Amino acid sequence: MEPKVTYSDLVIIGAGPAGLMAAAWASRMGLDARTLDDKLDRVQTGRADGLHVRTLEILDSFGMANAINEKAYQLREICSWNPDPEDDSKIQRTERVRVKEEELGRFCQLGIHQGFIEQNFIDFLQREGRLSVERNTKTKSLQLEEALMTDHTAYPICLRIERNNITTNGATADQGCKKIPNTKMRSPQEEIIKARYLVGADGGHSWTRDQIGLRLEGGKTKVHFGVVDIVPITDFPDIRVSCSIHSTKAGSTMTFPREDRLVRFYVQLAETGSEGDDLDTSKVTPEMITEKASTILSPYKLSYEHCDWWSIYTVGQQCAPSFSKGNRVFLVGDAVHTHSPTMGAGMNVSMQDSYNLVWKLGQVIKGIAKPDILDTYNAERQSVAQTLIKMDRDMCDFYEKGAGSDAHNYDEFYERFRTFLSGVGVEYGPNSLVVTAREDDGSRDSQSGTDLDGSSQTRRPSTRSLASKIPLGQRLPSFLVLNHAEANIVHVHSMLPADGRWRLLVLAGDISQVAQMARLRTLCARMDAPSSFLRTYTPDGDKVDSVIEVLTIHAASRRKVEVFSLPELLRPFDSKLGYDYWKCYANNYEGEEGDFDDAYAEWGVDKDEGCLVVLRPDQHVSLVCGLQDVEEVEQFFSTILVPHKRRKAVAVGCGK
């Protein structure tokens, strides 16, 4: 009997954090997508354990950060320990370093096990009700029809899968739960999935990567770290603080407290330098790892009764030469870059790969954007991976070389990594999605793009001076603002949920001034015109904000401006729901509603001038221009988006 053939716009292989992030985007954007995993259940213990600032911002855009924040350990301090100069068989604390992640974003670094993160994604998918993880499903073969690869309405991917159905007492078991003891396996069922796009999120031994002929470049070392999650019994005073610890003769260790009394130890194991004389990792036990950690901690004692998880990591840095195949098969996370666990960045960067990629796939699948935008994934995320690998080498050297100057000046050493590691320093472009910057010197140099019909288009560079502290290509820094109608204080990022829409942020300036209000009205009249970019890319009958949402933050006192004096475009009307009061906000620079940041000052925006800021669906800044420069916004979108009247031909395959 021939396997049944089904069609899908997007298939995701792997349901770890990277695959589940891809699934979350696919669900939010309403894609015809499937997520496959060969395991029976999610991770239960161990694996990755750290979440950084930008990752939490991303999770918050899906509404998942609060549940994680309530459960996780919050990192507030790092202590550096080094050999006691009077007795080098002992260690002493040499530095306390305050972790300043709150200066970079509204979250601090958290510690919690990978399975908890995965469960939050699974719960999110269940709430959304659009797709679920198909577990116990093996991928058997992958073929690409080369003749169809350039036709983005076609299904060039042929994926053969095998599903093992689990039954118990005649009923199918819930594959989202732990395996029930009395289960039976039915005969495997094969299926052929024809797909438009495929995302391989299947880890360091990626089957998908092998199928498309990519290989990781780089290598492994002879350096090994033992990792244990234990409930420690110890007199070490900083056991509930993350520590960098160097001893004179026993090596180094790093600690990271966790939820439920757990502490993770990364322990440098005995190394040898000669070929063929490697550490036999098969003989390592959690007791051995903990005993080595105890030796490093001398004169303090360490033991345990409960070990939650343990593993061995062999240090290596590897990266694939490309993250995609023909812009149809994409790889994310460990499938394309691997490194040591010492920076706690693996799960974060992996999820951020998917966050960067899948909104682009969604917009192309739905015909909203041109397929050319998919080129940016490889360039943007490969650059991040290469930077991470370089920093990982430096971090590994820090632990391998012992108590040198960096160990004794840990605050300075950590500062080199902090902005990048937090994720907020990641910068994309310039490329088709991020317009290059120029200072406002009166010049009008342009960069070119291509329209849907192949005609040449030009667009002007971003005017950097209008928002001097908003880095182009980085995610928009978030500050507190006031809802104009409600007076509620909210973070700007709370206005930017992950739903696949572009945003035009209108920083309208002080609109209590007559001239500035007139400029705002002129802007809105131009954007509301039948030929404007808002109307060009919004399908007939859809809400005006369905593709590009306009959000306003003005710099006037709320006491001087009535909400209904604002143009209706900024508070659109719905016949059933009334006016939308959640699109217009006020800056709090006069401190009328409390003591918090002046967002305009933090962004470097003149309150008399204002500006326009175009944000990608992933919150990164694409373009900055003047309030009067609507044509610059139009030119930008003309090189990326598909006019709704041409969209049907592009999206014909969607949901076949």
Coordinates of C-alpha atoms in Angstrom, one line a residue, residues 44-493:
Q44 CA 12.4 16.3 31.5
T45 CA 15.6 17.3 33.2
G46 CA 18.9 19.1 32.5
R47 CA 20.2 20.4 29.2
A48 CA 20.2 24.2 28.7
D49 CA 19.4 26.3 31.7
G50 CA 20.0 30.0 31.1
L51 CA 17.7 32.6 29.5
H52 CA 19.1 36.0 28.6
V53 CA 17.4 39.4 28.3
R54 CA 16.6 39.4 24.6
T55 CA 15.2 35.8 24.8
L56 CA 12.9 36.8 27.5
E57 CA 11.7 39.8 25.5
I58 CA 11.0 37.4 22.6
L59 CA 9.1 35.0 24.9
D60 CA 7.2 37.9 26.3
S61 CA 6.1 38.8 22.8
F62 CA 4.3 35.5 22.7
G63 CA 2.9 36.0 26.3
M64 CA 5.2 33.4 27.9
A65 CA 7.6 35.4 30.0
N66 CA 5.6 35.8 33.2
A67 CA 5.2 32.1 33.9
I68 CA 8.9 31.6 33.4
N69 CA 9.9 34.6 35.4
E70 CA 7.8 33.4 38.4
K71 CA 9.5 30.0 38.5
A72 CA 13.1 30.7 37.5
Y73 CA 16.2 31.7 39.5
Q74 CA 17.1 35.4 38.9
L75 CA 20.8 36.2 38.4
R76 CA 21.7 39.4 40.2
E77 CA 25.4 38.9 41.1
I78 CA 28.4 36.9 40.0
C79 CA 31.3 36.3 42.3
S80 CA 34.9 35.6 41.2
W81 CA 37.0 33.2 43.3
N82 CA 40.8 32.8 42.9
P83 CA 43.7 31.1 44.8
D84 CA 44.5 32.5 48.2
P85 CA 47.9 34.2 47.8
E86 CA 48.9 33.1 51.2
D87 CA 47.9 29.4 50.7
D88 CA 47.3 28.5 47.0
S89 CA 45.7 25.2 48.1
K90 CA 42.7 27.3 49.0
I91 CA 40.4 29.8 47.2
Q92 CA 39.1 33.1 48.3
R93 CA 36.5 35.6 46.9
T94 CA 38.2 38.3 45.0
E95 CA 35.3 40.2 43.4
R96 CA 31.6 40.7 43.6
V97 CA 30.1 41.8 40.2
R98 CA 26.6 43.2 40.0
V99 CA 24.8 41.8 37.0
K100 CA 23.5 44.8 35.1
E101 CA 21.2 43.2 32.6
E102 CA 18.3 45.5 33.6
E103 CA 20.3 48.4 32.1
L104 CA 20.0 46.6 28.7
G105 CA 16.3 45.5 28.9
R106 CA 13.5 45.0 31.3
F107 CA 14.4 41.4 32.3
C108 CA 17.4 39.9 34.2
Q109 CA 19.1 36.7 33.3
L110 CA 17.2 33.6 34.5
G111 CA 18.1 30.0 35.3
I112 CA 15.6 27.3 34.6
H113 CA 15.8 23.9 32.9
Q114 CA 15.1 23.4 29.2
G115 CA 12.1 21.2 29.8
F116 CA 10.2 23.9 31.6
I117 CA 10.8 26.2 28.6
E118 CA 9.6 23.5 26.2
Q119 CA 6.5 22.9 28.3
N120 CA 5.6 26.6 28.1
F121 CA 5.8 26.4 24.3
I122 CA 3.6 23.3 24.3
D123 CA 1.1 25.0 26.5
F124 CA 1.1 28.1 24.2
L125 CA 0.5 25.9 21.1
Q126 CA -2.4 24.2 23.0
R127 CA -3.9 27.6 23.8
E128 CA -3.6 28.7 20.2
G129 CA -5.1 25.5 19.0
R130 CA -3.7 25.6 15.5
L131 CA -0.9 23.0 15.5
S132 CA 0.7 20.5 17.9
V133 CA 3.9 18.5 18.0
E134 CA 3.6 15.1 16.2
R135 CA 5.8 12.9 18.4
N136 CA 7.3 9.5 17.8
T137 CA 7.7 10.4 14.1
K138 CA 10.8 9.5 12.2
T139 CA 12.0 11.2 9.1
K140 CA 13.0 8.6 6.5
S141 CA 14.1 10.5 3.4
L142 CA 14.2 14.0 1.9
Q143 CA 14.2 14.8 -1.7
L144 CA 14.2 18.2 -3.4
E145 CA 12.8 18.8 -6.9
E146 CA 15.4 21.2 -8.3
A147 CA 13.2 22.3 -11.1
L148 CA 10.6 23.7 -8.6
M149 CA 13.0 25.4 -6.2
T150 CA 12.7 28.9 -7.7
D151 CA 8.9 28.8 -7.9
H152 CA 7.8 29.8 -4.4
T153 CA 4.2 28.8 -5.0
A154 CA 5.4 25.2 -5.7
Y155 CA 6.0 22.2 -3.3
P156 CA 9.6 21.1 -4.1
I157 CA 10.2 19.3 -0.8
C158 CA 9.3 15.6 -0.6
L159 CA 9.6 14.3 2.9
R160 CA 8.9 10.7 3.8
I161 CA 8.1 10.1 7.4
E162 CA 7.2 7.1 9.6
R163 CA 4.9 7.4 12.5
N164 CA 4.7 4.9 15.4
N165 CA 1.3 5.0 17.0
I166 CA 1.3 4.3 20.8
T167 CA -1.8 2.7 22.2
T168 CA -2.8 1.8 25.7
N169 CA -5.9 -0.3 26.5
G170 CA -7.1 0.2 22.9
A171 CA -6.8 4.0 23.0
T172 CA -4.1 6.3 21.7
A173 CA -2.0 7.7 24.5
D174 CA -1.5 11.4 25.0
Q175 CA 1.9 12.0 23.4
G176 CA 2.3 15.2 25.3
C177 CA 2.6 13.3 28.6
K178 CA 5.2 10.9 30.0
K179 CA 5.1 7.4 28.5
I180 CA 2.5 5.2 30.1
P181 CA 4.0 1.9 31.3
N182 CA 1.5 -0.5 29.6
T183 CA 1.8 0.8 26.1
K184 CA 1.7 -1.1 22.8
M185 CA 3.2 -0.1 19.4
R186 CA 1.1 -0.5 16.3
S187 CA 2.6 -1.1 12.9
P188 CA 4.5 2.0 11.7
Q189 CA 2.6 4.2 9.2
E190 CA 4.4 6.0 6.4
E191 CA 3.4 9.3 4.9
I192 CA 4.8 11.6 2.2
I193 CA 4.6 15.3 2.9
K194 CA 5.0 17.7 0.0
A195 CA 6.1 21.0 1.5
R196 CA 7.0 24.5 0.3
Y197 CA 9.5 25.1 3.1
L198 CA 11.3 23.0 5.7
V199 CA 13.1 24.1 8.9
G200 CA 15.6 21.7 10.4
A201 CA 15.8 22.2 14.2
D202 CA 17.1 18.7 14.9
G203 CA 20.2 19.4 16.9
G204 CA 24.0 18.9 16.6
H205 CA 23.6 15.6 14.9
S206 CA 21.1 17.0 12.4
W207 CA 19.5 14.6 10.0
T208 CA 18.2 17.5 7.9
R209 CA 21.7 19.0 7.6
D210 CA 23.1 15.6 6.4
Q211 CA 20.2 15.2 3.8
I212 CA 21.0 18.5 2.1
G213 CA 24.8 17.9 2.1
L214 CA 26.0 20.5 4.6
R215 CA 28.8 19.9 7.0
L216 CA 29.9 21.8 10.1
E217 CA 33.3 23.4 9.8
G218 CA 35.6 23.6 12.8
G219 CA 36.6 20.9 15.2
K220 CA 36.5 19.4 18.7
T221 CA 39.2 19.8 21.3
K222 CA 40.6 17.6 24.0
V223 CA 39.0 19.9 26.6
H224 CA 36.1 18.4 28.6
F225 CA 33.7 19.8 31.1
G226 CA 31.6 17.7 33.4
V227 CA 28.2 19.1 34.1
V228 CA 26.0 18.2 37.1
D229 CA 22.7 19.6 38.4
I230 CA 22.7 18.8 42.2
V231 CA 21.1 19.9 45.4
P232 CA 24.4 20.8 47.1
I233 CA 25.3 20.1 50.7
T234 CA 28.1 22.6 51.3
D235 CA 29.6 25.3 53.4
F236 CA 30.6 27.3 50.4
P237 CA 29.2 30.8 51.1
D238 CA 28.3 31.8 47.6
I239 CA 26.4 28.6 46.6
R240 CA 23.3 30.6 45.7
V241 CA 25.3 33.1 43.6
S242 CA 26.7 32.4 40.2
C243 CA 30.5 32.0 40.5
S244 CA 33.6 31.8 38.4
I245 CA 36.1 29.8 40.4
H246 CA 39.8 29.2 39.6
S247 CA 42.1 27.0 41.7
T248 CA 45.9 26.7 41.4
K249 CA 46.2 23.0 40.6
A250 CA 42.7 21.4 40.5
G251 CA 41.4 23.4 37.5
S252 CA 38.3 25.6 37.2
T253 CA 34.5 25.5 37.7
M254 CA 31.6 27.7 37.1
T255 CA 28.4 27.6 39.1
F256 CA 24.9 28.7 38.2
P257 CA 22.0 28.4 40.8
R258 CA 18.7 27.0 39.5
E259 CA 15.1 26.5 40.6
D260 CA 14.1 24.1 43.3
R261 CA 17.4 24.3 45.3
L262 CA 19.4 23.0 42.3
V263 CA 22.8 24.3 41.4
R264 CA 24.6 23.6 38.1
F265 CA 28.4 23.0 38.2
Y266 CA 30.5 23.2 35.0
V267 CA 33.7 21.4 36.0
Q268 CA 36.9 21.4 34.1
L269 CA 38.0 17.8 34.0
A270 CA 41.6 16.4 33.8
E271 CA 43.2 17.2 30.4
T272 CA 46.1 15.6 28.6
G273 CA 48.0 17.1 25.7
S274 CA 49.2 14.1 23.9
E275 CA 47.5 12.5 20.9
G276 CA 45.6 9.4 21.7
D277 CA 45.7 10.0 25.4
D278 CA 42.3 11.6 25.8
L279 CA 40.2 11.5 28.9
D280 CA 38.0 8.4 28.7
T281 CA 34.6 10.1 29.1
S282 CA 32.8 6.8 29.2
K283 CA 34.2 6.2 32.7
V284 CA 33.2 9.6 34.1
T285 CA 30.4 9.6 36.7
P286 CA 28.5 12.3 38.5
E287 CA 30.3 11.4 41.7
M288 CA 33.6 12.0 39.9
I289 CA 32.5 15.4 38.6
T290 CA 31.3 16.5 42.1
E291 CA 34.5 15.2 43.7
K292 CA 36.5 17.3 41.3
A293 CA 34.4 20.3 42.0
S294 CA 34.9 19.8 45.8
T295 CA 38.6 19.7 45.3
I296 CA 38.5 23.0 43.4
L297 CA 36.3 24.6 46.2
S298 CA 38.9 23.8 48.9
P299 CA 38.8 24.6 51.8
Y300 CA 35.0 24.3 51.4
K301 CA 33.3 21.0 51.3
L302 CA 30.8 19.8 48.7
S303 CA 28.6 16.7 48.5
Y304 CA 25.0 15.8 47.5
E305 CA 22.2 13.4 48.0
H306 CA 20.2 14.3 44.9
C307 CA 21.5 14.6 41.4
D308 CA 18.9 15.8 38.9
W309 CA 21.0 15.4 35.7
W310 CA 24.6 15.2 34.5
S311 CA 26.5 15.1 31.2
I312 CA 30.0 15.5 29.6
Y313 CA 30.7 18.3 27.1
T314 CA 33.7 18.1 24.8
V315 CA 34.6 21.7 23.9
G316 CA 34.5 22.5 20.2
Q317 CA 33.3 25.4 18.0
Q318 CA 31.7 24.5 14.7
C319 CA 29.6 26.4 12.2
A320 CA 28.0 25.5 8.8
P321 CA 29.1 27.5 5.7
S322 CA 25.5 28.1 4.9
F323 CA 22.3 28.1 7.0
S324 CA 19.9 27.2 4.1
K325 CA 19.6 25.3 0.8
G326 CA 18.0 27.3 -2.0
N327 CA 15.9 29.3 0.4
R328 CA 13.6 26.3 0.8
V329 CA 15.3 24.3 3.5
F330 CA 16.6 26.2 6.5
L331 CA 18.6 25.1 9.5
V332 CA 18.5 26.7 13.0
G333 CA 20.2 26.2 16.3
D334 CA 22.7 23.4 17.0
A335 CA 22.0 22.1 13.5
V336 CA 24.3 24.8 12.1
H337 CA 26.4 26.0 15.0
T338 CA 27.8 24.3 18.1
H339 CA 30.0 25.6 20.9
S340 CA 30.7 25.0 24.6
P341 CA 28.1 25.5 27.3
T342 CA 30.2 27.9 29.3
M343 CA 28.4 31.1 28.1
G344 CA 24.9 29.7 28.6
A345 CA 24.0 31.0 25.1
G346 CA 23.1 27.8 23.1
M347 CA 19.4 27.7 23.8
N348 CA 19.1 31.5 23.5
V349 CA 20.8 31.8 20.1
S350 CA 19.0 28.8 18.8
M351 CA 15.6 30.2 19.6
Q352 CA 16.6 33.6 18.2
D353 CA 17.5 31.9 14.9
S354 CA 13.9 30.7 14.6
Y355 CA 12.6 34.0 15.8
N356 CA 14.5 35.7 13.0
L357 CA 13.5 33.2 10.3
V358 CA 9.9 32.1 10.6
W359 CA 8.1 35.5 10.4
K360 CA 9.9 35.9 7.1
L361 CA 8.7 32.5 5.9
G362 CA 5.2 33.4 7.1
Q363 CA 5.1 36.6 5.1
V364 CA 6.4 34.9 2.0
I365 CA 4.0 31.9 2.4
K366 CA 1.0 34.3 2.8
G367 CA 2.2 36.4 -0.2
I368 CA 2.7 39.5 1.9
A369 CA 6.4 39.8 1.2
K370 CA 8.7 38.9 -1.7
P371 CA 10.7 35.7 -1.5
D372 CA 13.9 37.8 -1.7
I373 CA 13.6 38.6 2.0
L374 CA 14.6 35.0 2.8
D375 CA 18.1 35.8 1.7
T376 CA 18.6 37.9 4.9
Y377 CA 18.3 34.9 7.2
N378 CA 21.6 33.4 6.3
A379 CA 23.5 36.7 6.4
E380 CA 21.9 37.9 9.7
R381 CA 22.2 34.7 11.8
Q382 CA 25.5 33.4 10.4
S383 CA 27.1 36.6 11.5
V384 CA 25.7 36.1 15.0
A385 CA 26.9 32.5 15.2
Q386 CA 30.4 33.5 14.1
T387 CA 30.6 36.2 16.8
L388 CA 29.3 33.7 19.4
I389 CA 31.9 31.1 18.4
K390 CA 34.7 33.7 18.7
M391 CA 33.5 34.7 22.2
D392 CA 33.1 31.1 23.2
R393 CA 36.8 30.5 22.4
D394 CA 37.7 33.4 24.6
M395 CA 35.5 32.1 27.4
C396 CA 36.9 28.6 27.2
D397 CA 40.4 30.0 27.3
F398 CA 39.5 31.9 30.4
Y399 CA 38.6 28.7 32.2
E400 CA 41.4 26.6 30.8
K401 CA 44.3 29.0 31.5
G402 CA 43.5 29.4 35.2
A403 CA 43.7 32.4 37.5
G404 CA 45.2 35.0 35.2
S405 CA 44.6 38.7 35.0
D406 CA 41.1 38.3 33.5
A407 CA 40.1 36.1 36.5
H408 CA 41.3 38.8 38.9
N409 CA 39.5 41.5 36.9
Y410 CA 36.3 39.6 36.2
D411 CA 34.1 42.7 36.0
E412 CA 36.2 44.0 33.1
F413 CA 36.3 40.6 31.5
Y414 CA 32.6 40.0 31.7
E415 CA 31.9 43.5 30.3
R416 CA 33.4 42.3 26.9
F417 CA 30.6 39.7 26.6
R418 CA 27.7 41.3 28.3
T419 CA 25.9 43.3 25.6
F420 CA 26.2 40.6 22.9
L421 CA 25.4 37.7 25.3
S422 CA 22.3 39.5 26.5
G423 CA 21.1 39.5 22.9
V424 CA 20.2 43.2 22.8
G425 CA 23.5 44.0 21.0
V426 CA 22.7 41.8 18.0
E427 CA 22.6 44.1 14.9
Y428 CA 21.4 43.2 11.5
G429 CA 22.1 44.7 8.1
P430 CA 22.3 46.9 6.2
N431 CA 20.3 44.7 3.8
S432 CA 16.9 44.6 2.2
L433 CA 15.2 44.8 5.6
V434 CA 17.5 47.3 7.3
V435 CA 18.2 50.6 5.5
T436 CA 21.7 51.9 5.9
A437 CA 22.2 55.0 8.1
R438 CA 23.4 58.5 7.1
E439 CA 23.8 61.6 9.1
D440 CA 21.4 64.4 8.3
D441 CA 23.9 66.5 6.3
G442 CA 21.5 67.4 3.5
S443 CA 22.7 64.7 1.1
R444 CA 20.2 62.4 -0.5
D445 CA 22.3 59.4 -1.4
S446 CA 20.1 56.4 -2.2
Q447 CA 20.3 52.6 -2.2
S448 CA 18.5 50.5 -4.7
G449 CA 16.0 47.7 -4.6
T450 CA 13.9 45.7 -7.0
D451 CA 10.1 45.9 -7.4
L452 CA 7.9 42.8 -7.9
D453 CA 7.9 43.3 -11.7
G454 CA 11.7 43.6 -11.8
S455 CA 11.8 47.4 -12.1
S456 CA 14.5 49.3 -10.3
Q457 CA 13.5 51.1 -7.1
T458 CA 15.5 53.5 -4.9
R459 CA 15.2 54.2 -1.3
R460 CA 16.9 56.9 0.9
P461 CA 19.2 56.0 3.8
S462 CA 17.8 56.3 7.3
T463 CA 18.4 59.7 9.0
R464 CA 20.5 58.6 12.0
S465 CA 20.4 62.0 13.7
L466 CA 16.6 62.0 14.1
A467 CA 16.8 59.2 16.6
S468 CA 20.5 59.2 17.6
K469 CA 20.2 56.5 20.3
I470 CA 18.0 54.0 18.3
P471 CA 20.6 51.7 16.6
L472 CA 19.5 50.7 13.1
G473 CA 19.3 46.9 12.8
Q474 CA 19.0 46.3 16.5
R475 CA 15.8 45.6 18.4
L476 CA 14.1 48.8 19.5
P477 CA 15.1 49.7 23.1
S478 CA 12.0 49.6 25.3
F479 CA 10.9 52.3 27.8
L480 CA 7.8 53.1 29.7
V481 CA 5.1 55.3 28.1
L482 CA 1.6 56.3 29.0
N483 CA -1.5 55.1 27.2
H484 CA -3.2 58.4 26.2
A485 CA -6.7 57.3 26.8
E486 CA -6.3 55.1 29.9
A487 CA -3.2 56.7 31.6
N488 CA -1.8 53.2 32.1
I489 CA 2.0 52.9 32.1
V490 CA 3.3 50.3 29.7
H491 CA 6.5 49.2 28.2
V492 CA 6.8 49.9 24.4
H493 CA 7.6 46.3 23.8

